[in-house]
Amino acid sequence: MECEIDHDLDVGGDVLLVLQNPNEPFAVWAAEEDWELSRPKPLQTDKGCDFIFEDPAYRIGGHGTTKPEPEPPEQVEHRRKKRKRSRAGVVDGRSEVRFRLSSRHLILASPYFKAMLTGPWVENSSRTGSTYTAHASDWDEEALTILMDIIHGHSEKVPRSMSLELLAKMAVVVDYYQCHKIVKFYSDTWIGGRLGPDKNNLRPKASRDFVLWLCISYVFAQKDIFYTLTYHAVRKTRGPLRTLGLPFPDGLIGSWSTLGTDPSLLLMLIPSQRRLTT
Amino acid sequence: MSAVEVILDHYHDLVWYLGTREFCSEYQCSSVLLGQLVREMMAQGIFNPRPSRPFLGFNVKEAIQMTLEIKSLDWSRLGSSSSHDCSLHRFLKKYMLNVQAHVNGLNLDDFRR
């Protein structure tokens, strides 16, 4: 008996991707650590630049912005087409979402899937007859669907603009499945739509937004944005930034720079669950 | 060594310098500036205990701003000649601006796989 398909990217597709536990809470910003509140005596604060650990919205935890930004119309339409979900991890009463995909498209677009589908059948996958079954977990369903639409050439379904939140979720799945090249045109469009012509003018107003943008700039190879963000971080952070479980390069994590060395890394990031010592 | 560490080290080195050397012909000059420096550092919580790595709660921008906002002394009210212009800025401002000029963003290519 054929199982129900939630997203049929290719009717004749030979890959069944099962997304388990979809829509897990994303990049959760937990309560502040002791040091963030225990500065002996605050130095003079420049009110115009207080985006690191100073936004009151983040002093009591939670991970939203102070005021949710309006979604772009295209994204609203895209969301309208999505199925109803009651809570994270459960879609229409089920705890998994199924995608029918084309192995040829996946192999061409993703080194991750190429290794999975052309090498020895490895972890999280199995083969029944002519159909491969692969498993994933925790991803945002909308982000994964958009990625698969891009990979399968359904450009008419791909939103031309999106919220910062969804953009960050896209960065996570793109990085995981190593689809940077095929997404390049879209990611440039999304980022350009959010920032306008002057990318150097990016000024995240809250710490979590800053970390999301840093991840986005890294995954989508936005050199100017990455430089601008790290410049401000070097000057203004009062301690380790949180990675929130997002993908960051090893060299950036747990590092302190020396002044005048290359790279002049004065920024330290810590994984969300542990603190690295220096 | 991070930029914050460079800045804090400079402050503590200056305490030692003002406390052990005569950089001005007037004995009271070193003494007054040393007193002002210690007061400023105590007010900012960087004198004792001396902050240590990883300097949680400090950042470069504010540390530099702290330096630039130190008041100049009115030597005429301290009984000195009106032409006396020694100040902590003489030891701090140029150094801090130099530190600030060497703070850069990061090159993404250094971190790409």
XYZ file of C-alpha atoms in Angstrom:
391
model
C 0.000 0.000 0.000
C 1.411 3.375 -1.004
C 1.884 5.789 1.838
C 0.451 9.283 1.806
C 2.661 11.901 0.195
C 2.510 15.414 1.608
C 4.755 17.085 -0.956
C 4.913 15.471 -4.359
C 7.859 17.158 -6.042
C 8.073 14.485 -8.745
C 5.131 12.180 -9.417
C 7.499 9.591 -10.807
C 10.089 10.234 -8.139
C 12.109 7.402 -6.693
C 13.045 8.926 -3.339
C 10.805 9.141 -0.325
C 12.128 11.645 2.197
C 10.452 11.360 5.566
C 10.765 14.457 7.753
C 10.221 13.400 11.318
C 9.363 15.745 14.139
C 8.971 18.734 11.798
C 9.026 22.348 12.881
C 10.996 21.997 16.061
C 11.537 25.295 17.923
C 14.194 27.132 15.979
C 17.244 28.929 17.326
C 15.790 29.408 20.771
C 17.263 32.288 22.750
C 17.292 31.137 26.364
C 17.466 33.332 29.439
C 20.580 35.368 29.884
C 23.529 33.916 31.671
C 24.740 35.344 34.938
C 27.618 37.300 33.466
C 25.294 39.100 31.096
C 23.545 40.694 34.033
C 26.414 41.062 36.472
C 28.645 43.700 34.929
C 30.185 45.504 37.935
C 29.162 48.910 36.711
C 27.930 49.605 33.205
C 30.195 51.716 31.105
C 28.756 54.611 29.192
C 26.300 53.171 26.715
C 25.782 54.395 23.221
C 22.038 54.106 22.875
C 22.255 54.041 19.127
C 24.323 50.898 18.993
C 22.888 48.653 21.642
C 22.180 45.560 19.652
C 24.231 43.098 21.613
C 22.681 41.751 24.781
C 20.983 45.023 25.458
C 17.581 44.715 23.848
C 15.024 44.495 26.676
C 13.045 42.027 24.601
C 15.784 39.510 25.144
C 16.352 39.966 28.832
C 13.591 37.610 29.777
C 14.318 34.884 27.268
C 12.119 33.884 24.381
C 13.316 34.094 20.832
C 11.049 36.433 18.976
C 11.647 39.979 17.995
C 10.007 42.652 20.068
C 7.376 43.143 17.436
C 6.931 40.460 14.790
C 7.801 41.834 11.411
C 5.097 41.590 8.737
C 5.562 38.779 6.283
C 6.100 39.572 2.618
C 2.893 39.022 0.580
C 4.424 36.182 -1.383
C 5.349 34.396 1.760
C 1.866 34.853 3.149
C 0.490 33.247 0.010
C 3.045 30.484 0.273
C 2.061 29.892 3.860
C -1.619 29.909 2.971
C -1.038 26.934 0.751
C 0.609 25.072 3.539
C -1.256 22.603 5.569
C -2.536 23.460 8.996
C -0.381 22.534 11.902
C -1.350 22.607 15.505
C 2.007 22.629 17.216
C 5.675 22.010 16.588
C 6.433 18.453 15.565
C 2.835 17.599 14.656
C 1.287 18.263 11.252
C -2.354 17.390 10.826
C -2.092 15.072 13.775
C 0.953 13.279 12.389
C 4.523 13.571 13.510
C 6.131 13.270 10.099
C 5.929 14.809 6.646
C 6.664 12.873 3.445
C 8.265 14.205 0.292
C 8.378 12.310 -3.014
C 11.534 13.384 -4.790
C 13.695 12.666 -7.787
C 17.069 11.101 -7.091
C 18.538 12.623 -10.273
C 17.634 16.128 -9.178
C 18.919 15.516 -5.661
C 22.204 14.081 -6.915
C 22.805 17.021 -9.225
C 21.987 19.638 -6.612
C 23.352 18.219 -3.403
C 26.696 16.563 -2.631
C 24.991 15.273 0.503
C 22.347 13.402 -1.476
C 24.882 12.393 -4.102
C 26.907 10.613 -1.467
C 23.783 9.067 -0.062
C 22.258 7.911 -3.308
C 25.309 6.890 -5.294
C 27.536 5.490 -2.598
C 26.894 2.574 -0.311
C 23.419 3.042 1.161
C 24.261 4.719 4.380
C 22.665 5.866 7.573
C 19.084 7.090 7.723
C 18.106 5.500 4.459
C 16.810 2.253 3.022
C 15.693 0.910 -0.296
C 12.476 -0.889 -1.067
C 12.158 -1.962 -4.674
C 12.964 1.038 -6.835
C 12.266 3.587 -4.135
C 14.818 4.988 -1.739
C 13.636 6.092 1.651
C 15.621 8.693 3.547
C 14.895 10.241 6.900
C 15.439 13.685 8.294
C 14.255 15.273 11.490
C 13.481 18.609 13.111
C 13.743 20.736 9.959
C 11.215 23.416 9.273
C 8.746 21.986 6.785
C 8.346 25.225 4.872
C 12.082 25.734 4.475
C 12.642 22.156 3.357
C 9.761 22.399 0.868
C 11.178 25.565 -0.644
C 14.582 23.932 -0.956
C 13.081 20.918 -2.684
C 11.078 23.164 -5.008
C 14.314 24.860 -6.014
C 16.116 21.567 -6.525
C 13.283 20.181 -8.662
C 12.942 23.293 -10.780
C 9.591 24.474 -9.456
C 10.668 28.078 -9.549
C 7.102 29.357 -9.714
C 6.561 28.029 -6.187
C 9.652 29.647 -4.701
C 8.922 32.882 -2.815
C 10.914 35.898 -3.976
C 11.001 37.391 -0.519
C 10.872 36.008 2.979
C 11.158 36.900 6.640
C 14.457 36.882 8.487
C 13.244 33.862 10.421
C 12.543 31.797 7.315
C 15.732 33.010 5.690
C 17.702 31.656 8.629
C 15.833 28.358 8.451
C 16.688 28.179 4.769
C 20.343 28.753 5.598
C 20.314 25.821 7.994
C 18.851 23.280 5.551
C 20.899 24.597 2.628
C 24.071 24.241 4.661
C 23.154 20.766 5.858
C 22.349 19.426 2.388
C 25.184 21.429 0.810
C 22.970 23.054 -1.789
C 24.674 26.450 -1.758
C 25.253 26.645 -5.502
C 21.771 25.846 -6.700
C 20.231 28.221 -4.176
C 22.634 31.076 -4.910
C 20.326 33.047 -7.204
C 17.427 32.820 -4.761
C 19.453 33.562 -1.650
C 20.890 36.678 -3.285
C 17.346 37.729 -4.142
C 16.007 37.110 -0.643
C 18.868 38.926 1.041
C 18.763 41.783 -1.428
C 15.050 42.115 -0.834
C 15.551 42.407 2.885
C 18.497 44.786 2.866
C 18.109 46.877 -0.252
C 21.131 48.173 -2.129
C 23.292 49.014 0.882
C 24.267 45.763 2.523
C 26.752 47.545 4.752
C 23.913 49.359 6.430
C 22.728 46.250 8.224
C 22.072 47.013 11.893
C 20.312 44.145 13.660
C 18.397 45.578 16.595
C 18.537 42.512 18.782
C 21.045 39.858 19.695
C 19.128 36.943 18.215
C 18.616 38.760 14.927
C 22.325 39.420 14.862
C 23.153 35.735 15.220
C 20.617 34.822 12.517
C 22.137 37.347 10.126
C 25.639 36.126 10.911
C 24.589 32.588 10.029
C 22.843 33.758 6.864
C 25.848 35.751 5.715
C 28.131 32.787 6.325
C 26.017 30.132 4.612
C 25.050 32.292 1.648
C 28.576 33.685 1.199
C 27.739 37.337 1.751
C 31.218 38.713 2.346
C 30.239 42.323 2.900
C 27.528 41.465 5.384
C 29.793 39.037 7.223
C 32.523 41.677 7.501
C 30.100 44.341 8.716
C 28.503 42.086 11.296
C 31.767 40.808 12.685
C 33.193 44.324 12.788
C 30.345 45.481 14.980
C 30.486 42.285 17.013
C 34.174 42.704 17.705
C 33.591 46.216 18.969
C 30.361 45.763 20.859
C 29.972 42.247 22.191
C 30.572 41.950 25.924
C 31.222 38.231 25.810
C 30.578 35.081 23.851
C 27.786 35.109 21.357
C 25.457 32.169 21.236
C 25.371 30.027 18.157
C 21.819 28.863 18.871
C 22.635 25.554 17.233
C 23.130 27.257 13.870
C 25.936 26.297 11.504
C 29.104 28.322 12.011
C 32.656 27.598 10.895
C 34.910 25.874 13.377
C 37.485 28.641 13.227
C 34.972 31.153 14.484
C 33.819 29.113 17.439
C 35.630 29.448 20.695
C 38.293 31.708 19.294
C 39.890 34.830 20.616
C 42.077 36.789 18.345
C 45.247 38.606 18.928
C 45.313 42.166 17.859
C 47.136 42.508 14.591
C 47.120 38.859 13.683
C 45.384 37.480 10.654
C 42.507 37.094 10.892
C 42.046 39.741 13.532
C 39.522 37.653 15.344
C 38.233 39.296 18.464
C 34.984 37.448 18.453
C 34.118 34.357 20.384
C 31.096 32.227 19.739
C 29.860 29.450 21.918
C 27.603 26.577 21.001
C 24.185 26.877 22.539
C 24.655 24.144 25.084
C 28.223 24.535 26.170
C 30.898 27.123 26.737
C 34.296 26.722 25.238
C 37.282 27.752 27.217
C 40.091 29.763 25.753
C 45.322 38.945 23.260
C 41.981 40.580 22.589
C 41.482 44.296 22.084
C 39.715 44.544 25.446
C 42.719 42.977 27.104
C 45.048 45.412 25.356
C 42.996 48.333 26.623
C 42.748 47.108 30.208
C 46.454 46.282 30.281
C 47.234 49.792 29.174
C 45.211 51.238 32.030
C 47.024 49.121 34.611
C 50.404 49.811 33.060
C 49.618 53.493 33.360
C 48.878 53.120 37.072
C 52.323 51.627 37.534
C 53.924 54.331 35.369
C 52.317 57.255 37.174
C 53.050 55.661 40.529
C 56.758 55.111 39.956
C 58.029 57.722 37.541
C 58.194 61.464 37.228
C 57.050 62.430 33.782
C 56.491 66.034 34.640
C 58.578 68.531 36.515
C 55.871 68.907 39.139
C 55.633 66.141 41.729
C 51.990 66.869 42.341
C 51.179 66.355 38.658
C 51.924 62.629 38.735
C 50.145 62.312 42.041
C 46.997 64.064 40.881
C 46.824 62.162 37.620
C 47.430 58.883 39.411
C 44.591 59.671 41.774
C 42.289 60.609 38.934
C 43.195 57.465 37.021
C 42.530 55.183 39.971
C 39.212 56.904 40.646
C 38.141 56.488 37.023
C 39.151 52.825 37.015
C 37.350 52.153 40.273
C 34.238 53.836 38.939
C 34.310 51.574 35.911
C 35.040 48.429 37.896
C 38.377 47.713 36.258
C 40.814 48.534 39.076
C 40.444 45.892 41.735
C 39.807 43.123 41.054
C 41.485 43.439 37.715
C 39.203 41.967 35.041
C 40.432 38.694 33.608
C 39.792 36.652 30.518
C 37.422 36.318 28.814
C 36.444 39.781 30.091
C 32.746 39.049 30.207
C 30.765 42.252 30.326
C 33.343 44.425 28.572
C 33.537 45.473 24.978
C 35.962 47.456 22.886
C 33.638 50.262 21.936
C 32.684 51.112 25.503
C 36.204 50.729 26.806
C 37.419 53.276 24.268
C 34.466 55.541 24.929
C 35.266 55.419 28.631
C 38.729 56.763 27.878
C 37.528 59.568 25.684
C 35.074 60.755 28.323
C 37.631 61.201 31.106
C 37.526 64.821 32.190
C 40.473 67.119 31.834
C 41.682 68.676 35.063
C 41.509 72.381 35.831
C 45.082 72.869 37.018
C 44.523 76.514 37.894
C 42.182 75.427 40.672
C 44.850 73.044 41.967
C 47.369 75.788 42.505
C 49.389 75.090 39.410
C 50.345 77.499 36.712
C 47.554 78.146 34.238
C 49.714 76.853 31.397
C 49.921 73.368 32.842
C 48.144 71.000 30.471
C 49.050 67.483 31.634
C 46.105 65.123 31.452
C 45.296 61.443 31.276
C 44.351 61.965 27.646
C 48.038 62.461 26.969
C 48.565 58.805 27.858
C 45.299 57.270 26.793
C 43.568 58.963 23.887
C 46.067 58.361 21.098
C 46.628 54.792 22.220
C 42.928 53.999 22.307
C 42.289 55.530 18.921
C 45.101 53.382 17.573
C 43.497 50.284 19.066
C 40.191 51.315 17.553
C 41.781 51.706 14.136
C 43.065 48.144 14.282
C 39.722 46.562 15.026
C 38.444 44.992 11.836
C 35.663 42.772 10.682
C 36.422 39.265 9.572
C 37.054 38.010 6.070
C 34.548 35.354 5.144
C 37.068 33.626 2.884
C 39.131 32.757 5.953
C 36.301 30.575 7.156
C 34.920 29.043 3.988
C 35.291 25.319 3.600
